[in-house]
Tab-separated table of C-alpha atoms and ligand atoms in Angstrom:
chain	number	residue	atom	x	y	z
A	92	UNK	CA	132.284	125.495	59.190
A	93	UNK	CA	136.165	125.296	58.901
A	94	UNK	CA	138.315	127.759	60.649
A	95	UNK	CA	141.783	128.345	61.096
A	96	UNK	CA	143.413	129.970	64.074
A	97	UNK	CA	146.912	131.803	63.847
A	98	UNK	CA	147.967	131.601	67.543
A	99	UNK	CA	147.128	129.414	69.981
A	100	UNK	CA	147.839	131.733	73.216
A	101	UNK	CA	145.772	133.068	75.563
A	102	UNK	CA	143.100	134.390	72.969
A	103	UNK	CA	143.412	131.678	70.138
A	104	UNK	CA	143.659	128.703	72.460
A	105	UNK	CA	139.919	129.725	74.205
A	106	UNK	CA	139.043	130.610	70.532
A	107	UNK	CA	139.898	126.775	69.293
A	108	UNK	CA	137.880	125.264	72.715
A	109	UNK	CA	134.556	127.308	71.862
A	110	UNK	CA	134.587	126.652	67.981
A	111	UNK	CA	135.313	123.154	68.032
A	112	UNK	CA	133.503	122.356	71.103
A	113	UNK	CA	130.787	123.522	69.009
A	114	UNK	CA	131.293	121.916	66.048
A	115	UNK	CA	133.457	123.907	64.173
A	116	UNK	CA	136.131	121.956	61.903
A	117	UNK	CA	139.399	123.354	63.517
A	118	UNK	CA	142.835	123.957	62.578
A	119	UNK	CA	145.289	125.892	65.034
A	120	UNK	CA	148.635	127.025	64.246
A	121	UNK	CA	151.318	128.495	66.793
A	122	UNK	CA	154.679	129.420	65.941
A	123	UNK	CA	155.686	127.692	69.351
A	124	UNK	CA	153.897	125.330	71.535
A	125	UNK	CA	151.654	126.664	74.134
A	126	UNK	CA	151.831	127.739	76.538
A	127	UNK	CA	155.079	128.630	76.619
A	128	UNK	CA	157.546	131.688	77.666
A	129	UNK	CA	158.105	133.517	74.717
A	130	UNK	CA	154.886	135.738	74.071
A	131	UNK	CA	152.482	137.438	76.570
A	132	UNK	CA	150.836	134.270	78.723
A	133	UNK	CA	153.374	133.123	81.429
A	134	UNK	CA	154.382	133.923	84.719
A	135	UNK	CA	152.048	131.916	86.713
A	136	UNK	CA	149.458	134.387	87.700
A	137	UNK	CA	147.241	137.208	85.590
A	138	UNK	CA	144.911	139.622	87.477
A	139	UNK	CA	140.882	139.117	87.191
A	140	UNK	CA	138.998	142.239	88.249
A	141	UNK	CA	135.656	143.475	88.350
A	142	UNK	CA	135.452	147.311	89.158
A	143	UNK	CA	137.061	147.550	86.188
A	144	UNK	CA	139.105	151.104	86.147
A	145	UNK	CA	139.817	151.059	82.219
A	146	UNK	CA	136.244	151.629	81.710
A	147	UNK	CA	133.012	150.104	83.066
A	148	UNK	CA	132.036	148.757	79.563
A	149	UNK	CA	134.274	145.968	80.263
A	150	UNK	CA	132.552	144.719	83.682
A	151	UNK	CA	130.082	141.885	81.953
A	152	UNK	CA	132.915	140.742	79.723
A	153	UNK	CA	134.540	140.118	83.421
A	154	UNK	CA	131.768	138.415	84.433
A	155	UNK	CA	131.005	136.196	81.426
A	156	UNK	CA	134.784	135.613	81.900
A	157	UNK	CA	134.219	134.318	85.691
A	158	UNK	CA	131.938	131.860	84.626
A	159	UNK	CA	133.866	130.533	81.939
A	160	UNK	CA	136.640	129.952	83.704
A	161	UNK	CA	134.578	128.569	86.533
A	162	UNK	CA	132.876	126.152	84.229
A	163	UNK	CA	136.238	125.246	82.490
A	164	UNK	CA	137.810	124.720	86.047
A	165	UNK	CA	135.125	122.238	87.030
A	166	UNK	CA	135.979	120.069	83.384
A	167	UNK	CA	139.212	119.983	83.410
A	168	UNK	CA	139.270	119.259	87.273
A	169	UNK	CA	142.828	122.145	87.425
A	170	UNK	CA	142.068	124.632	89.715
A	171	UNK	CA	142.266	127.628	87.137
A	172	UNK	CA	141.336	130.881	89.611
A	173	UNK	CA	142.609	131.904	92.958
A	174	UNK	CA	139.750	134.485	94.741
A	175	UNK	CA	141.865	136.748	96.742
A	176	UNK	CA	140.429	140.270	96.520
A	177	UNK	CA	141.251	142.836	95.154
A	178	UNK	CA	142.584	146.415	96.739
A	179	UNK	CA	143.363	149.324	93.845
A	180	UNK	CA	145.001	151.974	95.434
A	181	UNK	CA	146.138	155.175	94.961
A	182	UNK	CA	145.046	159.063	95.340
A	183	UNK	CA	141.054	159.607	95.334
A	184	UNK	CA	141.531	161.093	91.588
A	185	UNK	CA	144.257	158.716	90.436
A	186	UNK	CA	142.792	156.839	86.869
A	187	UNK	CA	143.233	153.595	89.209
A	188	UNK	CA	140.799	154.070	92.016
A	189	UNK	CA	138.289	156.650	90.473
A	190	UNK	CA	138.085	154.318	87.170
A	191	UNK	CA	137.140	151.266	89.636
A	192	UNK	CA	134.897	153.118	92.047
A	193	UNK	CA	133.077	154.520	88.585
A	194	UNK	CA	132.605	150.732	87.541
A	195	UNK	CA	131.810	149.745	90.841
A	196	UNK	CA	129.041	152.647	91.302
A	197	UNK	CA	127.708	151.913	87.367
A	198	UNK	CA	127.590	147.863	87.696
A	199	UNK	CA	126.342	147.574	91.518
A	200	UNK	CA	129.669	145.757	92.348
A	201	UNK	CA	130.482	145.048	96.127
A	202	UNK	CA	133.065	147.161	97.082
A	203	UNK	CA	134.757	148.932	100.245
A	204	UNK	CA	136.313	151.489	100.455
A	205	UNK	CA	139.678	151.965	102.864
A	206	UNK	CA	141.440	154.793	104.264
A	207	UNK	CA	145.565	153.931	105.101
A	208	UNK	CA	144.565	152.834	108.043
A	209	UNK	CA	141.968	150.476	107.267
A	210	UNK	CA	143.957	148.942	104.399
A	211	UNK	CA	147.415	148.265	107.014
A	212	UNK	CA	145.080	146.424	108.907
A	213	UNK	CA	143.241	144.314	106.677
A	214	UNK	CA	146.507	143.687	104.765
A	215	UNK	CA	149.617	144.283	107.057
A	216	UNK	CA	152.218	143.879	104.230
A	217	UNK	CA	151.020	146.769	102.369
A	218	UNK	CA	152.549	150.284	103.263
A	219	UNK	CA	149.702	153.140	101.118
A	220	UNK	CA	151.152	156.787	101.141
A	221	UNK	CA	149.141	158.917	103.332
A	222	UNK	CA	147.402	160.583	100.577
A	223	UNK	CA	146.215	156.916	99.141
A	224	UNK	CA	142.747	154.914	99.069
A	225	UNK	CA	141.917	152.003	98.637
A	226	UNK	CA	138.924	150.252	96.642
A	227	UNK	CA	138.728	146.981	97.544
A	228	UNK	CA	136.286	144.332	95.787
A	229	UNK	CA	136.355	140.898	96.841
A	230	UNK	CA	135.352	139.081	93.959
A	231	UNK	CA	139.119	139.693	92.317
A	232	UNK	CA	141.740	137.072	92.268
A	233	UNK	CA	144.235	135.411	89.652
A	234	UNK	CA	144.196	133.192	87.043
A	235	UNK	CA	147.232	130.990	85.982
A	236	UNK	CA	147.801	131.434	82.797
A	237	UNK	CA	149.801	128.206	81.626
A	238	UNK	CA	147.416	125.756	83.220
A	239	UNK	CA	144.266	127.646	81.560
A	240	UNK	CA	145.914	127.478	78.026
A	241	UNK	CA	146.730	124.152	78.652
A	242	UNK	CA	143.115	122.993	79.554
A	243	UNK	CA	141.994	125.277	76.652
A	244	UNK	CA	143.773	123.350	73.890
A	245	UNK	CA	143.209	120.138	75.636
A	246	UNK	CA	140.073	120.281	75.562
A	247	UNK	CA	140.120	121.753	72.152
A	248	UNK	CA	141.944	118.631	71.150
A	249	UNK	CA	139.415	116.509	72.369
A	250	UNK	CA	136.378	117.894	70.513
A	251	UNK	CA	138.926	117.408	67.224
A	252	UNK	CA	140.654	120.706	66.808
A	253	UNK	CA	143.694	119.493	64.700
A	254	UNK	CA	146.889	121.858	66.999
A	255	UNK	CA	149.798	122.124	64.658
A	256	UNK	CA	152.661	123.317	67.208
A	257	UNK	CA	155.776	124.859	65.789
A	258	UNK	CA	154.317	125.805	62.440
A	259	UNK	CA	154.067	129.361	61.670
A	260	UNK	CA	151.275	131.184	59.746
A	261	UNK	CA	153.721	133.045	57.297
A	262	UNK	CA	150.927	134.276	54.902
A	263	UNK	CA	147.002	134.275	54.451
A	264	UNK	CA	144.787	135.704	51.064
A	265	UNK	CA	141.147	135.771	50.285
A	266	UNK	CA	139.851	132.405	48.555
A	267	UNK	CA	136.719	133.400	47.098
A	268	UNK	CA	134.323	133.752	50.710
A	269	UNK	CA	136.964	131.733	52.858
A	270	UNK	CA	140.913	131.688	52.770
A	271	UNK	CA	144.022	130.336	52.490
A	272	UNK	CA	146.679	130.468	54.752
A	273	UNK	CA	150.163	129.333	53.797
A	274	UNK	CA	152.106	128.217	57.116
A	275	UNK	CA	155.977	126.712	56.861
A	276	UNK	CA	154.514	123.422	56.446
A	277	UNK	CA	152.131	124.081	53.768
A	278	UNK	CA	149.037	125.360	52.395
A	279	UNK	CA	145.085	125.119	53.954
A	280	UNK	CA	142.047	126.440	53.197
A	281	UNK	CA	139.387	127.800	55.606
A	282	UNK	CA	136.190	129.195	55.695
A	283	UNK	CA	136.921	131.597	58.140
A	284	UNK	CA	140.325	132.876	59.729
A	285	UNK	CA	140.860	133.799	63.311
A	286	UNK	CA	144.218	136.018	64.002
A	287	UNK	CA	145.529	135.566	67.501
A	288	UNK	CA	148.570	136.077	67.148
A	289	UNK	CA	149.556	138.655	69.873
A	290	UNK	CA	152.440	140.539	69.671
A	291	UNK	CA	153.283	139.523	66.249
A	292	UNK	CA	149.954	140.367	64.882
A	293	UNK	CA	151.744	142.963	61.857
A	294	UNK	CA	153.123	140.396	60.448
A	295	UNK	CA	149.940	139.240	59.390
A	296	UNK	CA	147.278	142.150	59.750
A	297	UNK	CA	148.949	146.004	59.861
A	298	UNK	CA	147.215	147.025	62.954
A	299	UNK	CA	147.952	150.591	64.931
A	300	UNK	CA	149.763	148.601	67.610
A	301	UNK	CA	152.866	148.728	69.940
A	302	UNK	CA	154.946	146.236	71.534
A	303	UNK	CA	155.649	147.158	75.175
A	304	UNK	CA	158.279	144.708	76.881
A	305	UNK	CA	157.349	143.938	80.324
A	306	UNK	CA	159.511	142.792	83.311
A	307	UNK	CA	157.458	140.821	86.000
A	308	UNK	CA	159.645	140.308	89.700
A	309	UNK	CA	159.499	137.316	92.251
A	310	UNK	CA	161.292	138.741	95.513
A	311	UNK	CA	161.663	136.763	98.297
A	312	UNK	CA	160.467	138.267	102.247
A	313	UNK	CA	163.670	137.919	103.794
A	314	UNK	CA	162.010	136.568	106.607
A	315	UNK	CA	158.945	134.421	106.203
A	316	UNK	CA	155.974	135.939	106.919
A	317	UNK	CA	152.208	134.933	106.683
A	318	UNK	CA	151.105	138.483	105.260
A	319	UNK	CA	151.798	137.537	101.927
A	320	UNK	CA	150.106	134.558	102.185
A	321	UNK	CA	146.970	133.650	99.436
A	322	UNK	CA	144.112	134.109	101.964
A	323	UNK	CA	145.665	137.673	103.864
A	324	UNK	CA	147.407	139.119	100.979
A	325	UNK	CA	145.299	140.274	98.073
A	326	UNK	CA	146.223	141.293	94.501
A	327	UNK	CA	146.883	144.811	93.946
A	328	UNK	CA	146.787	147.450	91.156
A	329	UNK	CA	148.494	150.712	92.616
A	330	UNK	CA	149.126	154.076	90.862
A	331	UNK	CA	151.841	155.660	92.612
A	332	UNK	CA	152.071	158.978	90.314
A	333	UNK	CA	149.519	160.062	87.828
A	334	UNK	CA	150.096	157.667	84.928
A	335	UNK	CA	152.673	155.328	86.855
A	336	UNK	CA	151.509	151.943	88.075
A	337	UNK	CA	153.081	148.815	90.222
A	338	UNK	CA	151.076	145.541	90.908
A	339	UNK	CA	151.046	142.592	93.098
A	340	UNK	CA	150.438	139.019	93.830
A	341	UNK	CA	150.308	136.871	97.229
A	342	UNK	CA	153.439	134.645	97.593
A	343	UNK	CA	151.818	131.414	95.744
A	344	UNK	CA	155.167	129.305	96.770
A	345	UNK	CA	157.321	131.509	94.528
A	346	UNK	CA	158.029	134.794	96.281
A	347	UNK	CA	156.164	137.996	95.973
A	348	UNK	CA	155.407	138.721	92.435
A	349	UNK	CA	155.227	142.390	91.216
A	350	UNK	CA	155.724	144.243	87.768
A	351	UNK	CA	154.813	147.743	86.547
A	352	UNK	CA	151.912	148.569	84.533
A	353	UNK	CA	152.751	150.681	81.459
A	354	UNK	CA	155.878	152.277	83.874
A	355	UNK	CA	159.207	151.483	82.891
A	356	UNK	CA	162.794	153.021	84.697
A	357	UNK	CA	163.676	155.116	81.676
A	358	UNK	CA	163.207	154.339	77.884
A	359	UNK	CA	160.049	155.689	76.583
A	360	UNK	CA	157.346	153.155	76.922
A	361	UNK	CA	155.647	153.833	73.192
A	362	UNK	CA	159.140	152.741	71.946
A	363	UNK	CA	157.705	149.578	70.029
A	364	UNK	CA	159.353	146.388	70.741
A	365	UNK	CA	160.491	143.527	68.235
A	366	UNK	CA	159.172	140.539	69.226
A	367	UNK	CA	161.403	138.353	66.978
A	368	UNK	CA	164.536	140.505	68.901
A	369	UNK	CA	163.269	141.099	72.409
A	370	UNK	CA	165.604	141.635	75.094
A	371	UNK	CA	165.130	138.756	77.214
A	372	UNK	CA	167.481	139.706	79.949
A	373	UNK	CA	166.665	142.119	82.959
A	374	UNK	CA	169.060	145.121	83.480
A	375	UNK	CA	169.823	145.758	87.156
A	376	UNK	CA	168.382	149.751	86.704
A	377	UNK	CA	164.678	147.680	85.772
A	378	UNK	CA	165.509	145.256	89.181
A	379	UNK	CA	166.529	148.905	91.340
A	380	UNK	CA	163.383	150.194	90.131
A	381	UNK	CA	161.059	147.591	90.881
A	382	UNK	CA	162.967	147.462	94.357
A	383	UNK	CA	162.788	150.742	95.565
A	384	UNK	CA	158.614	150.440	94.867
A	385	UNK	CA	158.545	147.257	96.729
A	386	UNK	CA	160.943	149.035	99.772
A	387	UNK	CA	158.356	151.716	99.809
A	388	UNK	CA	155.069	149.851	99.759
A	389	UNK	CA	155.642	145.898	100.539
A	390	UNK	CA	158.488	146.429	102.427
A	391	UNK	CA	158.673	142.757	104.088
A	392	UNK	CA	159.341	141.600	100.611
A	393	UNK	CA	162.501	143.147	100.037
A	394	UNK	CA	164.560	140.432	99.865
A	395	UNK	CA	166.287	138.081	97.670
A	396	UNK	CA	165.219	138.451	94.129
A	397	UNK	CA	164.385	134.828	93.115
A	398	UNK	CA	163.056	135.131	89.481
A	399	UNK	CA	162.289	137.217	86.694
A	400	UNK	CA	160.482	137.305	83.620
A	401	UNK	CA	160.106	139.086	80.412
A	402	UNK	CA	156.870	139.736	78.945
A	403	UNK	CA	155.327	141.874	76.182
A	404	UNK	CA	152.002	143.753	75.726
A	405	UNK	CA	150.052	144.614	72.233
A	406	UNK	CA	148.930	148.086	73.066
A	407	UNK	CA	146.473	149.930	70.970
A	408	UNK	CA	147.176	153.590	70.946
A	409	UNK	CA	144.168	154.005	73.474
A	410	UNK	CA	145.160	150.920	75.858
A	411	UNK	CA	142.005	149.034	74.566
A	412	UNK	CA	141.130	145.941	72.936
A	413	UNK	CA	141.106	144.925	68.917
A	414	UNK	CA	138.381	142.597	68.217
A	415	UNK	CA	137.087	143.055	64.863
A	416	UNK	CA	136.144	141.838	61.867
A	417	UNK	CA	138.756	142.619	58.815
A	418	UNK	CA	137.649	146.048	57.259
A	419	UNK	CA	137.922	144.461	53.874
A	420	UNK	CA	137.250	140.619	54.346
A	421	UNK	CA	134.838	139.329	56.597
A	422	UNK	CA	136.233	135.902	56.635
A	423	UNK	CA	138.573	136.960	58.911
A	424	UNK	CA	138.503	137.702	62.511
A	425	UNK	CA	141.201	139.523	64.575
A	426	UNK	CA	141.371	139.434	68.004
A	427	UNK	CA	144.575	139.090	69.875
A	428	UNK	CA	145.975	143.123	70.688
A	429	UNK	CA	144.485	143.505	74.161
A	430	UNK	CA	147.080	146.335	75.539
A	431	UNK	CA	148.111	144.459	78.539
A	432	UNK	CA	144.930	143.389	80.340
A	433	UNK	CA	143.381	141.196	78.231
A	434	UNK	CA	144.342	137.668	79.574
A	435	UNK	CA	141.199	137.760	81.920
A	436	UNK	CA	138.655	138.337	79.235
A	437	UNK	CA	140.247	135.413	77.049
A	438	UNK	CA	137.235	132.668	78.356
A	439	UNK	CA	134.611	135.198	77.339
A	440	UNK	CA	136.305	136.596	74.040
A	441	UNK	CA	136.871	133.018	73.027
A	442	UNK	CA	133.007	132.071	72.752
A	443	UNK	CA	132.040	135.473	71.751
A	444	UNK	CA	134.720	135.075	68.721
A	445	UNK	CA	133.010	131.794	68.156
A	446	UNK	CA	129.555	133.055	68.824
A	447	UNK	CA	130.419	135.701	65.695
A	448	UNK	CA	131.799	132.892	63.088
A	449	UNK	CA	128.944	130.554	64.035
A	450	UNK	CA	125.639	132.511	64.245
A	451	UNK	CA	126.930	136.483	62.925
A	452	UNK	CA	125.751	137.455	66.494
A	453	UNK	CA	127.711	138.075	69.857
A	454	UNK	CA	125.793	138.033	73.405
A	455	UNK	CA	127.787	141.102	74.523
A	456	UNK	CA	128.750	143.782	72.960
A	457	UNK	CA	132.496	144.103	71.591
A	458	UNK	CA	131.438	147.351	69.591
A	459	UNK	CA	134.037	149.046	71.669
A	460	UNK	CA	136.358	147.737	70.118
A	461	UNK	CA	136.033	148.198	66.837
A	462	UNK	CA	139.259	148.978	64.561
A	463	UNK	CA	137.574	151.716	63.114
A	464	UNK	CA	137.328	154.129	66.548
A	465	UNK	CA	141.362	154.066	65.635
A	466	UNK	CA	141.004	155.298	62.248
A	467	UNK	CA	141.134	159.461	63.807
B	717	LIG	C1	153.837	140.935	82.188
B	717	LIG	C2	152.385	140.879	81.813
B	717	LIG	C3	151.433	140.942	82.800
B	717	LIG	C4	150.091	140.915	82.474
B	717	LIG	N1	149.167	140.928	83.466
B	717	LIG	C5	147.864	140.764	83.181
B	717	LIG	C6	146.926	140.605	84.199
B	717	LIG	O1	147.288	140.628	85.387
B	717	LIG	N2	145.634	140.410	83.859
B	717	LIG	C7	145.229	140.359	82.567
B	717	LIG	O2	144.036	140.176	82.316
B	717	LIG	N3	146.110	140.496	81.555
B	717	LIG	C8	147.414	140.687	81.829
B	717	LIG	N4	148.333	140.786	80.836
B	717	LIG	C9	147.892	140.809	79.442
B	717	LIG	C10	147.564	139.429	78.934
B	717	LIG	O3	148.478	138.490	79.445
B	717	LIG	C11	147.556	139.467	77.421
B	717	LIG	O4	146.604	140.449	76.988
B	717	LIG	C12	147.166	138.129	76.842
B	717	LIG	O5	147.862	137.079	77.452
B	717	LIG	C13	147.457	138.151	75.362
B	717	LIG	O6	147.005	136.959	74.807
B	717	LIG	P1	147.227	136.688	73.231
B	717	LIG	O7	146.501	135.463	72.908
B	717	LIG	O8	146.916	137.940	72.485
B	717	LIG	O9	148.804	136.505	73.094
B	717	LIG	P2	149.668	135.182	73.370
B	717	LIG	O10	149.110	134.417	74.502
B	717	LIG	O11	151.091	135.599	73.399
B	717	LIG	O12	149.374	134.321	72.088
B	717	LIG	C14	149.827	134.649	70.806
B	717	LIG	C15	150.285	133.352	70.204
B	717	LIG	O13	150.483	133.545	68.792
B	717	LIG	C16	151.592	132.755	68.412
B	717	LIG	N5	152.050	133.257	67.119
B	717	LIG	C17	152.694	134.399	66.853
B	717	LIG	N6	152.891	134.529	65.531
B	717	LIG	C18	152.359	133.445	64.943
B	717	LIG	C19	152.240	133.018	63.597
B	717	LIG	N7	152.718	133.740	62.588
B	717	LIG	N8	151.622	131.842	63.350
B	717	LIG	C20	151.124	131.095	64.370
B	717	LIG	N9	151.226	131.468	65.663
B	717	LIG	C21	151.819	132.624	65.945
B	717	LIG	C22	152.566	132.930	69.552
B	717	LIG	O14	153.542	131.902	69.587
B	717	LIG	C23	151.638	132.893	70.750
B	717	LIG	O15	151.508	131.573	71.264
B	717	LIG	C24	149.687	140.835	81.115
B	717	LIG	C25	150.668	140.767	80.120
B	717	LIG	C26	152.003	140.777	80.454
B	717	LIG	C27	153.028	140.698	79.366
């Protein structure tokens, strides 16, 4: 079986490890050279959850993920995931710590839960409002990104994917039962074609999709203090408002990183970004914003800000995943627009993308997200 991949990120780079690992004839294309800075797979760290608040149909994904990345930890010899717990916070109705305690409760996931108190002790640098919870689960952690792209295509490499870096997909078109796919270098045929391509995924497939630009924050504790540390300080997911989320990292070496989830100072979120023209600098009312959240609930982290980072997110309209066949050609495979939480899942969605092109069959179930529940 031949298959191309457009994109070689986060989704396309576990896509090319699975298929050629297993004997797939592989071609990858990226229009850079992974990982790098320019799509939605760096900044050092990306949350892995279990009591998954989105929706509990996503908690053995999670866990096929965990062992994925486990496995591909242990051959590449990188350490991949950092275990630090998880706390998700906010009020007792909030979509943040209901969602997780409703996955928790479904899935049988160890869990605690903390009152304000409770959660200042276990993790002095955090500050909850008085009307806050926590969930904690203590399976959570983070991945870094870079490094498990990296190990992805390496590995890729060595079981004979061919990786053409810097060469574009421009244009793809039926070829009987497989394709052909016309890239700035020239023209290949496939059997099968996998779209990855993130937040440029239009160009190639229309698809009901925004781009959200995302800012991510590394501020420094002005004085140094061990309750950041990986080991005390976990990662956190906290909806401050109904609808309006911050999270969190431990200080790795870098600072304390933070960004907002689907929360931005002022311009309407569902204002869809152009990833060829995205603003790549941070304005200082997106650094004031991020601030005054980190004042009110890390407050020995407002210091110095160190770094920052711009980021985007594919975002269906419901904040769920695209991972479908092509309505009209099932040679080709699309599976990149994962609304902003989707780097975790990339070990599992990698072999399940495979497991599809390989045998027609998928161990778990990726029904949910199916183009067509969009079509309404
Ligand atoms: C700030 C931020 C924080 C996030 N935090 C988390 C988190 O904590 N946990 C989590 O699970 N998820 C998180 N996410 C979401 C997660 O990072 C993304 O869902 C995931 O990385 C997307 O992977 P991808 O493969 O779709 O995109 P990418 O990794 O961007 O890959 C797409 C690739 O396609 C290439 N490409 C584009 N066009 C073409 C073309 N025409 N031809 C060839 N190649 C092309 C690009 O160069 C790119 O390399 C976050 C995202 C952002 C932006």
């Amino acid at each position: 079986m031949d298959v191309i991949i457009a994109g070689l990120g986060a989704m396309g780079s576990a896509g090319a490890f699975h298929l050629a690992r297993r004997g797939a004839r592989v071609i990858g294309f990226d229009r850079f050279a992974p990982p790098h800075t320019l799509g939605s797979s760096h900044g050092k760290s990306r949350i892995i959850r279990e009591a998954y608040f989105e929706d509990p149909c996503y908690v053995p994904l999670v866990h096929r993920a965990f062992e994925n990345w486990t496995a591909l930890e242990r051959l590449s010899d990188t350490p991949l995931l950092v275990r630090t717990g998880g706390l998700m916070l906010g009020p007792p109705d909030s979509a943040v710590v209901a969602g997780a305690l409703a996955s928790a409760e479904r899935h049988d996931l160890p869990h605690e839960l903390l009152s304000p108190a409770d959660i200042m002790r276990r993790f002095p640098a955090v500050r909850p409002m008085a009307d806050m919870i926590g969930v904690f689960e203590p399976r959570a952690g983070y991945l870094v990104p870079e490094l498990a792209i990296a190990a992805h295509l390496e590995f890729a490499a060595r079981a004979r994917a061919e990786l053409h870096m810097n060469e574009p997909v421009i244009a793809w078109a039926a070829d009987g039962d497989g394709v052909e796919v016309t890239t700035t270098q020239g023209r290949y045929t496939a059997d099968r074609l996998v779209l990855a391509t993130g937040a440029w995924v239009n160009e190639l497939m229309p698809l009901p999709v925004q781009i959200e630009r995302n800012v991510i924050y590394w501020f420094r504790p002005p004085t140094p203090t061990p309750q950041f540390d990986v080991g005390t300080h976990p990662v956190i997911i906290c909806e401050y408002t109904p609808g309006h989320a911050w999270y969190g990292f431990p200080d790795s070496g870098d600072g304390v990183k933070v960004g907002l989830h689907h929360d931005h100072p002022s311009a309407a979120r569902r204002v869809s970004a152009d990833p060829n023209a995205l603003r790549r600098d941070v304005g200082d009312d997106e650094i004031a914003y991020m601030r005054a959240l980190v004042r009110t609930f890390l407050p020995r982290a407002d210091g110095e800000l160190v770094d920052a980072a711009v980021c985007m997110y594919t975002n269906a309209p419901d904040d769920h995943f695209i991972i479908d066949t092509h309505p009209q050609y099932p040679q080709v495979e699309v599976v990149s627009p994962c609304s902003g939480h989707g780097f975790k899942f990339a070990s599992a969605i990698g072999e399940l993308v495979a497991d599809r092109i390989l045998t027609g069959r998928t161990t778990l179930d990726l029904s949910p997200f199916r183009l067509a529940r969009l079509a309404s």
